[in-house]
Short mmCIF file of C-alpha atoms in Angstrom, two decimals:
data_model
loop_
_atom_site.label_atom_id
_atom_site.label_comp_id
_atom_site.label_asym_id
_atom_site.label_seq_id
_atom_site.Cartn_x
_atom_site.Cartn_y
_atom_site.Cartn_z
CA MET A 174 24.07 1.62 -3.46
CA THR A 175 21.20 0.96 -1.03
CA PHE A 176 18.82 3.13 -3.04
CA LEU A 177 20.02 1.52 -6.27
CA LEU A 178 19.48 -2.01 -4.92
CA GLN A 179 16.05 -1.18 -3.54
CA THR A 180 14.96 0.48 -6.80
CA THR A 181 16.28 -2.33 -9.01
CA VAL A 182 14.69 -5.09 -6.94
CA GLY A 183 11.39 -3.20 -6.76
CA MET A 184 11.27 -2.58 -10.51
CA LEU A 185 12.05 -6.21 -11.36
CA GLY A 186 9.48 -7.57 -8.94
CA ASN A 187 6.65 -5.24 -9.89
CA PHE A 188 7.30 -5.53 -13.62
CA SER A 189 7.16 -9.32 -13.23
CA ILE A 190 3.72 -9.03 -11.64
CA PHE A 191 2.68 -6.49 -14.29
CA TYR A 192 3.69 -8.76 -17.18
CA HIS A 193 2.00 -11.68 -15.45
CA TYR A 194 -1.34 -9.89 -15.47
CA LEU A 195 -0.73 -8.61 -19.00
CA PHE A 196 -0.20 -12.19 -20.17
CA LEU A 197 -3.37 -13.34 -18.41
CA TYR A 198 -5.29 -10.49 -20.05
CA LEU A 199 -4.01 -11.31 -23.55
CA THR A 200 -4.83 -14.99 -23.09
CA ARG A 201 -8.30 -14.07 -21.79
CA TYR A 202 -7.72 -15.95 -18.55
CA LYS A 203 -10.46 -15.39 -16.00
CA LEU A 204 -9.02 -13.50 -13.04
CA ARG A 205 -10.11 -13.69 -9.42
CA ALA A 206 -11.83 -10.71 -7.85
CA THR A 207 -8.75 -9.81 -5.81
CA ASP A 208 -6.57 -9.72 -8.94
CA LEU A 209 -8.17 -6.41 -9.91
CA ILE A 210 -6.99 -4.81 -6.66
CA LEU A 211 -3.54 -6.38 -7.02
CA LYS A 212 -3.20 -4.87 -10.50
CA HIS A 213 -3.94 -1.40 -9.15
CA LEU A 214 -1.52 -2.06 -6.29
CA THR A 215 1.24 -3.04 -8.74
CA VAL A 216 0.75 0.14 -10.80
CA ALA A 217 0.85 2.26 -7.63
CA ASN A 218 4.04 0.48 -6.50
CA LEU A 219 5.70 1.30 -9.83
CA LEU A 220 4.68 4.95 -9.54
CA VAL A 221 6.32 5.16 -6.12
CA ILE A 222 9.51 3.51 -7.35
CA PHE A 223 9.77 5.67 -10.47
CA SER A 224 8.99 8.94 -8.70
CA LYS A 225 11.02 8.39 -5.53
CA GLY A 226 13.50 5.55 -6.01
CA ILE A 227 15.00 6.64 -9.34
CA PRO A 228 15.46 10.37 -8.48
CA GLN A 229 16.81 9.51 -5.04
CA THR A 230 19.30 7.06 -6.57
CA MET A 231 20.46 9.67 -9.11
CA ALA A 232 20.89 12.25 -6.33
CA ALA A 233 22.85 9.75 -4.21
CA PHE A 234 25.31 9.37 -7.09
CA GLY A 235 25.90 13.13 -7.18
CA LEU A 236 23.31 14.39 -9.69
CA LYS A 237 21.55 17.37 -8.16
CA TYR A 238 20.11 19.50 -10.95
CA PHE A 239 18.39 17.09 -13.34
CA LEU A 240 14.85 18.35 -12.61
CA ASP A 241 13.38 21.78 -13.29
CA ASP A 242 10.60 23.40 -11.29
CA LEU A 243 7.82 21.60 -13.17
CA GLY A 244 9.69 18.30 -12.91
CA CYS A 245 9.99 18.60 -9.13
CA LYS A 246 6.33 19.39 -8.72
CA LEU A 247 5.32 16.48 -10.97
CA VAL A 248 7.67 13.92 -9.38
CA PHE A 249 6.55 14.64 -5.82
CA TYR A 250 2.90 14.78 -6.87
CA VAL A 251 3.11 11.38 -8.59
CA HIS A 252 4.89 9.92 -5.56
CA ARG A 253 2.18 11.12 -3.21
CA VAL A 254 -0.56 9.72 -5.45
CA GLY A 255 1.19 6.35 -5.76
CA ARG A 256 1.91 6.11 -2.03
CA ASP A 257 -1.67 6.86 -1.00
CA VAL A 258 -3.14 4.48 -3.60
CA VAL A 259 -0.93 1.68 -2.21
CA ILE A 260 -2.44 2.30 1.22
CA ASP A 261 -5.99 2.56 -0.14
CA ALA A 262 -5.69 -0.56 -2.32
CA THR A 263 -4.30 -2.67 0.52
CA CYS A 264 -7.03 -1.45 2.84
CA LEU A 265 -9.68 -2.20 0.19
CA LEU A 266 -8.29 -5.71 -0.28
CA THR A 267 -8.48 -6.35 3.45
CA LEU A 268 -12.09 -5.17 3.70
CA PHE A 269 -13.06 -7.33 0.73
CA GLN A 270 -11.56 -10.40 2.39
CA VAL A 271 -13.47 -9.73 5.62
CA ILE A 272 -16.74 -9.36 3.71
CA MET A 273 -16.24 -12.56 1.72
CA ILE A 274 -15.56 -14.80 4.75
CA SER A 275 -18.11 -13.25 7.08
CA PRO A 276 -20.76 -15.66 8.46
CA GLY A 277 -24.19 -15.66 6.87
CA ASP A 278 -25.78 -14.01 9.91
CA SER A 279 -23.26 -11.16 10.18
CA ARG A 280 -23.83 -7.55 9.18
CA TRP A 281 -21.53 -8.06 6.17
CA ALA A 282 -23.61 -10.92 4.75
CA GLY A 283 -25.66 -8.64 2.50
CA LEU A 284 -22.51 -7.34 0.78
CA LYS A 285 -21.00 -10.73 -0.09
CA ILE A 286 -22.83 -10.99 -3.41
CA ARG A 287 -22.48 -7.33 -4.39
CA ALA A 288 -18.88 -6.76 -3.23
CA PRO A 289 -17.11 -8.29 -6.29
CA ARG A 290 -19.13 -6.06 -8.63
CA TYR A 291 -18.05 -2.92 -6.80
CA LEU A 292 -14.33 -3.63 -6.72
CA GLY A 293 -13.64 -1.91 -10.05
CA THR A 294 -15.58 1.22 -9.09
CA SER A 295 -13.98 1.30 -5.64
CA SER A 296 -10.47 1.02 -7.12
CA ILE A 297 -11.09 3.88 -9.55
CA LEU A 298 -12.56 5.94 -6.72
CA CYS A 299 -9.34 5.45 -4.73
CA TRP A 300 -7.36 6.96 -7.61
CA VAL A 301 -9.75 9.88 -8.06
CA LEU A 302 -9.83 10.80 -4.37
CA THR A 303 -6.05 10.52 -4.09
CA VAL A 304 -5.48 12.72 -7.14
CA MET A 305 -7.75 15.37 -5.63
CA ARG A 306 -6.30 15.05 -2.14
CA SER A 307 -2.71 15.51 -3.36
CA VAL A 308 -3.21 18.87 -5.08
CA LEU A 309 -1.35 20.68 -2.29
CA ILE A 310 1.96 18.98 -3.11
CA PRO A 311 3.04 21.19 -6.06
CA PHE A 312 2.56 24.36 -4.02
CA TYR A 313 5.59 23.75 -1.82
CA MET A 314 8.04 22.01 -4.19
CA THR A 315 10.60 23.71 -6.42
CA ASP A 316 13.87 22.90 -8.15
CA LYS A 317 17.37 23.40 -6.74
CA ARG A 318 18.12 26.32 -9.05
CA ASN A 319 15.21 28.46 -7.86
CA ASN A 320 16.73 29.85 -4.65
CA THR A 321 15.81 33.51 -5.00
CA ASN A 322 13.15 35.08 -2.80
CA ILE A 323 12.10 31.76 -1.25
CA ILE A 324 12.52 30.16 2.15
CA VAL A 325 13.81 26.59 1.83
CA LYS A 326 11.93 24.34 4.23
CA ALA A 327 13.65 21.03 3.42
CA ASP A 328 16.41 19.90 1.05
CA TYR A 329 15.63 16.65 -0.81
CA ASP A 330 19.01 16.65 -2.63
CA TYR A 331 17.41 17.05 -6.07
CA CYS A 332 14.46 19.33 -5.14
CA ASN A 333 13.59 21.78 -2.39
CA ALA A 334 10.48 22.05 -0.27
CA VAL A 335 9.66 25.71 0.28
CA TYR A 336 7.84 27.37 3.13
CA SER A 337 4.23 27.76 2.04
CA GLY A 338 2.58 29.11 5.18
CA ILE A 339 1.29 27.76 8.47
CA ILE A 340 -2.22 27.17 7.14
CA THR A 341 -1.07 25.13 4.13
CA GLU A 342 1.32 23.02 6.19
CA SER A 343 -1.26 22.42 8.92
CA LEU A 344 -3.85 21.39 6.33
CA TYR A 345 -1.40 19.02 4.65
CA VAL A 346 -0.38 17.38 7.95
CA SER A 347 -4.02 17.02 8.98
CA LEU A 348 -4.97 15.34 5.69
CA LEU A 349 -1.95 13.04 5.89
CA LEU A 350 -2.62 11.91 9.44
CA LEU A 351 -6.36 11.57 8.87
CA HIS A 352 -5.94 9.45 5.75
CA ASP A 353 -3.08 7.25 6.98
CA GLY A 354 -4.49 6.83 10.47
CA PHE A 355 -7.94 5.88 9.21
CA CYS A 356 -6.66 3.36 6.62
CA LEU A 357 -4.10 1.76 8.93
CA GLY A 358 -6.59 1.52 11.78
CA LEU A 359 -9.20 0.02 9.46
CA MET A 360 -6.69 -2.52 8.19
CA VAL A 361 -5.68 -3.58 11.71
CA TRP A 362 -9.34 -4.02 12.65
CA ALA A 363 -10.10 -6.03 9.50
CA ARG A 364 -7.09 -8.30 9.90
CA SER A 365 -7.96 -8.85 13.55
CA SER A 366 -11.48 -9.82 12.52
CA MET A 367 -10.12 -12.38 10.05
CA VAL A 368 -7.84 -13.88 12.69
CA PHE A 369 -10.83 -14.16 15.05
CA ILE A 370 -12.95 -15.89 12.36
CA LEU A 371 -10.13 -18.33 11.58
CA HIS A 372 -9.64 -19.08 15.26
CA ARG A 373 -13.34 -19.87 15.73
CA HIS A 374 -13.34 -22.09 12.66
CA ARG A 375 -10.29 -24.00 13.89
CA GLU A 376 -11.88 -24.59 17.29
CA ARG A 377 -15.04 -25.88 15.63
CA VAL A 378 -13.04 -28.26 13.42
CA GLN A 379 -11.10 -29.56 16.41
CA TYR A 380 -14.34 -30.12 18.32
CA VAL A 381 -15.86 -32.07 15.41
CA HIS A 382 -12.82 -34.25 14.70
CA GLY A 383 -11.63 -34.62 18.28
CA ASN A 384 -8.20 -36.21 18.62
CA THR A 385 -8.01 -37.23 14.96
CA VAL A 386 -6.83 -33.80 13.86
CA SER A 387 -3.43 -33.93 12.18
CA THR A 388 -0.45 -32.50 14.01
CA ARG A 389 0.52 -30.61 10.85
CA SER A 390 -0.07 -26.91 10.71
CA SER A 391 -3.72 -26.34 9.83
CA PRO A 392 -4.84 -24.07 6.95
CA GLU A 393 -6.27 -21.70 9.55
CA SER A 394 -2.91 -21.48 11.34
CA ARG A 395 -1.02 -20.83 8.10
CA ALA A 396 -3.52 -18.18 7.06
CA THR A 397 -3.31 -16.55 10.49
CA GLN A 398 0.48 -16.40 10.29
CA SER A 399 0.29 -14.86 6.82
CA ILE A 400 -2.23 -12.29 8.00
CA LEU A 401 -0.01 -11.30 10.91
CA VAL A 402 2.99 -10.93 8.58
CA LEU A 403 0.93 -8.80 6.21
CA VAL A 404 -0.46 -6.46 8.80
CA THR A 405 2.83 -6.14 10.70
CA THR A 406 4.85 -5.39 7.58
CA PHE A 407 2.38 -2.96 6.07
CA VAL A 408 1.47 -1.07 9.25
CA SER A 409 5.10 -0.84 10.38
CA PHE A 410 6.39 0.61 7.11
CA TYR A 411 3.58 3.10 6.61
CA SER A 412 3.35 4.16 10.24
CA LEU A 413 7.05 5.02 10.10
CA SER A 414 6.52 6.69 6.73
CA SER A 415 3.77 8.91 8.14
CA ILE A 416 5.85 9.85 11.18
CA PHE A 417 8.87 10.79 9.07
CA GLN A 418 6.72 12.75 6.62
CA VAL A 419 5.20 14.79 9.44
CA CYS A 420 8.63 15.44 10.99
CA ILE A 421 10.03 16.69 7.67
CA ILE A 422 7.08 19.04 7.22
CA LEU A 423 7.12 20.41 10.77
CA PHE A 424 10.90 20.74 11.21
CA ASP A 425 12.79 23.65 9.72
CA ASP A 426 15.72 22.42 7.63
CA PRO A 427 15.53 18.71 8.58
CA SER A 428 18.80 16.81 8.50
CA TRP A 429 20.04 14.88 5.47
CA LEU A 430 19.79 11.65 7.50
CA LEU A 431 16.11 12.22 8.30
CA VAL A 432 15.26 12.91 4.64
CA SER A 433 17.24 9.89 3.41
CA ILE A 434 15.73 7.47 5.94
CA SER A 435 12.26 8.72 5.04
CA ALA A 436 12.91 8.10 1.34
CA LEU A 437 14.27 4.62 2.10
CA ILE A 438 11.23 3.69 4.19
CA ASN A 439 8.85 4.97 1.50
CA GLY A 440 10.37 2.52 -0.96
CA CYS A 441 10.43 -0.54 1.31
CA PHE A 442 6.86 -1.76 0.88
CA PRO A 443 6.58 -1.14 -2.91
CA SER A 444 9.87 -2.99 -3.45
CA ALA A 445 9.12 -5.92 -1.12
CA CYS A 446 5.46 -6.28 -2.09
CA PRO A 447 5.87 -8.58 -5.14
CA PHE A 448 8.27 -10.97 -3.37
CA ILE A 449 6.73 -11.24 0.09
CA LEU A 450 3.20 -9.97 0.18
CA MET A 451 1.61 -10.91 -3.14
CA ASN A 452 2.03 -14.64 -2.55
CA ARG A 453 0.77 -14.34 1.01
CA ILE A 454 -2.26 -12.28 -0.07
CA SER A 455 -3.14 -14.92 -2.66
CA SER A 456 -2.67 -17.85 -0.27
CA VAL A 457 -4.68 -16.18 2.48
CA PHE A 458 -7.53 -15.45 0.09
CA LYS A 459 -7.60 -19.08 -1.13
CA VAL A 460 -7.85 -20.36 2.44
CA LEU A 461 -10.52 -17.83 3.33
CA LEU A 462 -12.61 -18.72 0.28
CA SER A 463 -12.30 -22.44 1.05
CA LEU A 464 -13.56 -21.80 4.56
CA ASP A 465 -16.46 -19.80 3.17
CA GLU A 466 -17.37 -22.57 0.72
CA GLU A 467 -17.16 -25.14 3.53
CA ARG A 468 -19.42 -23.01 5.69
CA ASN A 469 -21.98 -22.70 2.88
CA THR A 470 -22.06 -26.48 2.28
CA HIS A 471 -22.92 -27.06 5.91
#
């Protein structure tokens, strides 16, 4: 029931965002620069939910043999592509925000004009690199019926991961840790930079206005809180996801509990993203752009 609830909520939320952008496209509404990244993020979320949430829910209800060998390879390959694109798209969004609010004398100033033009190319590049990076997945996945002359490494209830050699497993773990560690570290640095910029702006505003500043929460404070929620939620889920993925690969015959918790964690961010993070991303970007416009007027 937990997998079913998570999958249903995630599908409803992401399809709502998808239809929202489809409606804006059909009505020729001019989208913001960040909307392009959010569209790619929504598609990647749906891929994760379809390839992991639905099969895991079917397996939890007792269906074990609904995928053949090709189906297992395809489902796990699509899941890996969707998962990594979610990480890449969120990291790209964070970097774009840092560039757009950077002061005019910073090292990012030269990219502020060109950055919006490169968002489309950067998003497509994320997909291409992820598709190429995930080619190792099909080599160690097979269906439940194919149990002859193979060594089962891990049981995913509806598919099996087979032993594919020390070199292949070591290469896969290295690529996983390198990609996830780099993106998560870059996101933490970028979010920290935004918090620092907002803090400096708030101090400058307080110095200019003195004691006349309202006691209400300032836009900088609200944006800072949203940034902290974003980075904490995202980094927590995907750090745990990376740890569980590595444990499943390195352990021989990992327990059912470990596999199930890993699948549940992998679906948390894609399911919660439309309800919690999309609104915060939008509100943060509006505040950051307003600060940038205010800086340019002065």
